[in-house]
Amino acid sequence: MILRHLTIDSSEPYELARFWSAVTGWPLGDDDEPGDDEVLIEAPAPVPGLLFIRVPEAKTVKNRLHIDWMPDERTRDEEVDRLTALGAKLFEDHRTPDGLGWVTMQDPEGNEFCVERSTIERA
């Protein structure tokens, strides 16, 4: 079995896909455009793409599944600053004085995701 996509419910799939495309650097599908009910951002193989699907209901509770990201070109704190500038919000800060920990953030539609220490900080 192959994991093909992670599917994320959305009220505005194109706009949310554009946010995640800016976060990851992964491109939107060639045929995707504003107003589409399904929008894919294509990850480099073998990573699954992120598929955004329009749903009528708004997000109301904590995600049952979320993505943990580990920056590879910036530190965790630099990445948190970059994501905030792109429109993400700080949700829970789990950083510790010794430099360990992670940050839980929310995308523009309130979906939680975590930013861990970077590959640089783990070296």
PDB file of C-alpha atoms in Angstrom:
ATOM      1  CA  MET A   1       0.000   0.000   0.000  1.00  0.00           C
ATOM      2  CA  ILE A   2       1.266   3.508  -0.847  1.00  0.00           C
ATOM      3  CA  LEU A   3       0.288   6.700   0.955  1.00  0.00           C
ATOM      4  CA  ARG A   4      -0.699   8.974  -1.937  1.00  0.00           C
ATOM      5  CA  HIS A   5      -2.161  12.128  -0.340  1.00  0.00           C
ATOM      6  CA  LEU A   6      -2.980  13.643   2.997  1.00  0.00           C
ATOM      7  CA  THR A   7      -6.439  15.152   2.533  1.00  0.00           C
ATOM      8  CA  ILE A   8      -7.414  18.289   4.418  1.00  0.00           C
ATOM      9  CA  ASP A   9     -10.996  19.556   4.649  1.00  0.00           C
ATOM     10  CA  SER A  10     -11.257  23.227   3.785  1.00  0.00           C
ATOM     11  CA  SER A  11     -13.759  26.016   3.267  1.00  0.00           C
ATOM     12  CA  GLU A  12     -11.489  27.617   0.621  1.00  0.00           C
ATOM     13  CA  PRO A  13      -9.251  24.894  -0.875  1.00  0.00           C
ATOM     14  CA  TYR A  14      -7.368  27.072  -3.347  1.00  0.00           C
ATOM     15  CA  GLU A  15      -6.461  29.728  -0.783  1.00  0.00           C
ATOM     16  CA  LEU A  16      -5.420  27.163   1.818  1.00  0.00           C
ATOM     17  CA  ALA A  17      -3.382  25.243  -0.782  1.00  0.00           C
ATOM     18  CA  ARG A  18      -1.604  28.487  -1.728  1.00  0.00           C
ATOM     19  CA  PHE A  19      -0.674  28.994   1.948  1.00  0.00           C
ATOM     20  CA  TRP A  20       0.709  25.440   2.221  1.00  0.00           C
ATOM     21  CA  SER A  21       2.482  25.789  -1.119  1.00  0.00           C
ATOM     22  CA  ALA A  22       4.287  28.858   0.271  1.00  0.00           C
ATOM     23  CA  VAL A  23       5.091  26.946   3.478  1.00  0.00           C
ATOM     24  CA  THR A  24       6.504  23.873   1.735  1.00  0.00           C
ATOM     25  CA  GLY A  25       7.722  25.237  -1.590  1.00  0.00           C
ATOM     26  CA  TRP A  26       5.710  22.488  -3.329  1.00  0.00           C
ATOM     27  CA  PRO A  27       3.779  23.533  -6.456  1.00  0.00           C
ATOM     28  CA  LEU A  28       0.030  23.570  -6.947  1.00  0.00           C
ATOM     29  CA  GLY A  29      -1.339  21.229  -9.588  1.00  0.00           C
ATOM     30  CA  ASP A  30      -1.187  22.637 -13.122  1.00  0.00           C
ATOM     31  CA  ASP A  31      -4.976  22.735 -13.512  1.00  0.00           C
ATOM     32  CA  ASP A  32      -5.823  24.142 -10.066  1.00  0.00           C
ATOM     33  CA  GLU A  33      -7.393  27.608  -9.894  1.00  0.00           C
ATOM     34  CA  PRO A  34      -9.421  29.804  -7.519  1.00  0.00           C
ATOM     35  CA  GLY A  35     -12.864  28.406  -6.751  1.00  0.00           C
ATOM     36  CA  ASP A  36     -11.894  24.755  -7.323  1.00  0.00           C
ATOM     37  CA  ASP A  37     -13.418  22.230  -4.907  1.00  0.00           C
ATOM     38  CA  GLU A  38     -10.220  20.132  -4.886  1.00  0.00           C
ATOM     39  CA  VAL A  39      -6.680  21.493  -5.018  1.00  0.00           C
ATOM     40  CA  LEU A  40      -3.471  19.455  -4.818  1.00  0.00           C
ATOM     41  CA  ILE A  41       0.011  20.553  -3.920  1.00  0.00           C
ATOM     42  CA  GLU A  42       2.495  18.059  -5.244  1.00  0.00           C
ATOM     43  CA  ALA A  43       5.276  16.924  -2.935  1.00  0.00           C
ATOM     44  CA  PRO A  44       8.562  15.478  -4.170  1.00  0.00           C
ATOM     45  CA  ALA A  45       8.448  11.675  -4.368  1.00  0.00           C
ATOM     46  CA  PRO A  46       8.071   9.640  -2.228  1.00  0.00           C
ATOM     47  CA  VAL A  47       6.360  12.206   0.063  1.00  0.00           C
ATOM     48  CA  PRO A  48       2.553  12.244  -0.253  1.00  0.00           C
ATOM     49  CA  GLY A  49       0.948  15.389  -1.664  1.00  0.00           C
ATOM     50  CA  LEU A  50      -1.499  17.555   0.255  1.00  0.00           C
ATOM     51  CA  LEU A  51      -5.021  17.489  -1.167  1.00  0.00           C
ATOM     52  CA  PHE A  52      -7.452  20.200  -0.064  1.00  0.00           C
ATOM     53  CA  ILE A  53     -11.159  19.379  -0.420  1.00  0.00           C
ATOM     54  CA  ARG A  54     -14.044  21.833  -0.002  1.00  0.00           C
ATOM     55  CA  VAL A  55     -16.472  20.945   2.798  1.00  0.00           C
ATOM     56  CA  PRO A  56     -19.511  22.958   3.919  1.00  0.00           C
ATOM     57  CA  GLU A  57     -18.846  22.854   7.656  1.00  0.00           C
ATOM     58  CA  ALA A  58     -16.215  24.893   9.492  1.00  0.00           C
ATOM     59  CA  LYS A  59     -13.526  23.336  11.684  1.00  0.00           C
ATOM     60  CA  THR A  60     -14.838  23.241  15.250  1.00  0.00           C
ATOM     61  CA  VAL A  61     -12.567  20.977  17.315  1.00  0.00           C
ATOM     62  CA  LYS A  62      -8.921  19.965  17.570  1.00  0.00           C
ATOM     63  CA  ASN A  63      -7.531  17.952  14.651  1.00  0.00           C
ATOM     64  CA  ARG A  64      -7.429  14.193  15.206  1.00  0.00           C
ATOM     65  CA  LEU A  65      -4.340  14.071  12.977  1.00  0.00           C
ATOM     66  CA  HIS A  66      -1.761  16.757  12.382  1.00  0.00           C
ATOM     67  CA  ILE A  67       1.555  17.171  10.598  1.00  0.00           C
ATOM     68  CA  ASP A  68       4.897  17.648  12.374  1.00  0.00           C
ATOM     69  CA  TRP A  69       7.369  19.675  10.325  1.00  0.00           C
ATOM     70  CA  MET A  70      11.137  19.777  10.806  1.00  0.00           C
ATOM     71  CA  PRO A  71      12.843  22.714   9.059  1.00  0.00           C
ATOM     72  CA  ASP A  72      15.912  21.876   7.033  1.00  0.00           C
ATOM     73  CA  GLU A  73      17.133  25.360   6.042  1.00  0.00           C
ATOM     74  CA  ARG A  74      16.295  27.400   9.154  1.00  0.00           C
ATOM     75  CA  THR A  75      16.123  26.952  12.885  1.00  0.00           C
ATOM     76  CA  ARG A  76      12.803  26.095  14.505  1.00  0.00           C
ATOM     77  CA  ASP A  77      12.406  29.677  15.762  1.00  0.00           C
ATOM     78  CA  GLU A  78      13.266  31.193  12.370  1.00  0.00           C
ATOM     79  CA  GLU A  79      10.710  28.867  10.780  1.00  0.00           C
ATOM     80  CA  VAL A  80       8.036  29.886  13.305  1.00  0.00           C
ATOM     81  CA  ASP A  81       8.705  33.542  12.413  1.00  0.00           C
ATOM     82  CA  ARG A  82       8.506  32.759   8.670  1.00  0.00           C
ATOM     83  CA  LEU A  83       5.251  30.834   9.045  1.00  0.00           C
ATOM     84  CA  THR A  84       3.736  33.607  11.139  1.00  0.00           C
ATOM     85  CA  ALA A  85       4.590  36.090   8.375  1.00  0.00           C
ATOM     86  CA  LEU A  86       2.819  33.771   5.872  1.00  0.00           C
ATOM     87  CA  GLY A  87      -0.379  33.806   7.963  1.00  0.00           C
ATOM     88  CA  ALA A  88       0.004  30.983  10.491  1.00  0.00           C
ATOM     89  CA  LYS A  89      -0.823  31.611  14.153  1.00  0.00           C
ATOM     90  CA  LEU A  90       0.999  30.460  17.271  1.00  0.00           C
ATOM     91  CA  PHE A  91      -1.320  28.065  19.133  1.00  0.00           C
ATOM     92  CA  GLU A  92       0.791  26.411  21.866  1.00  0.00           C
ATOM     93  CA  ASP A  93       4.432  27.009  22.672  1.00  0.00           C
ATOM     94  CA  HIS A  94       6.222  23.905  23.984  1.00  0.00           C
ATOM     95  CA  ARG A  95       9.775  25.275  23.720  1.00  0.00           C
ATOM     96  CA  THR A  96      11.908  24.804  26.807  1.00  0.00           C
ATOM     97  CA  PRO A  97      14.750  26.965  28.171  1.00  0.00           C
ATOM     98  CA  ASP A  98      17.314  24.336  27.141  1.00  0.00           C
ATOM     99  CA  GLY A  99      16.346  24.781  23.450  1.00  0.00           C
ATOM    100  CA  LEU A 100      14.303  21.589  23.143  1.00  0.00           C
ATOM    101  CA  GLY A 101      10.571  21.371  22.435  1.00  0.00           C
ATOM    102  CA  TRP A 102       8.263  22.349  19.619  1.00  0.00           C
ATOM    103  CA  VAL A 103       5.674  24.929  18.627  1.00  0.00           C
ATOM    104  CA  THR A 104       2.084  24.107  17.737  1.00  0.00           C
ATOM    105  CA  MET A 105       0.686  26.494  15.134  1.00  0.00           C
ATOM    106  CA  GLN A 106      -2.540  26.876  13.169  1.00  0.00           C
ATOM    107  CA  ASP A 107      -2.897  27.461   9.443  1.00  0.00           C
ATOM    108  CA  PRO A 108      -5.297  30.183   8.204  1.00  0.00           C
ATOM    109  CA  GLU A 109      -8.304  27.840   8.640  1.00  0.00           C
ATOM    110  CA  GLY A 110      -7.289  26.761  12.163  1.00  0.00           C
ATOM    111  CA  ASN A 111      -5.733  23.352  11.376  1.00  0.00           C
ATOM    112  CA  GLU A 112      -3.007  22.553  13.898  1.00  0.00           C
ATOM    113  CA  PHE A 113       0.519  21.564  12.926  1.00  0.00           C
ATOM    114  CA  CYS A 114       3.820  21.431  14.808  1.00  0.00           C
ATOM    115  CA  VAL A 115       7.251  22.846  14.092  1.00  0.00           C
ATOM    116  CA  GLU A 116      10.054  20.836  15.679  1.00  0.00           C
ATOM    117  CA  ARG A 117      13.735  21.610  16.068  1.00  0.00           C
ATOM    118  CA  SER A 118      15.508  21.757  12.725  1.00  0.00           C
ATOM    119  CA  THR A 119      18.025  19.357  11.236  1.00  0.00           C
ATOM    120  CA  ILE A 120      20.640  22.055  11.984  1.00  0.00           C
ATOM    121  CA  GLU A 121      19.694  22.133  15.684  1.00  0.00           C
ATOM    122  CA  ARG A 122      19.699  18.332  15.929  1.00  0.00           C
ATOM    123  CA  ALA A 123      23.210  17.989  14.472  1.00  0.00           C
TER     124      ALA A 123
END
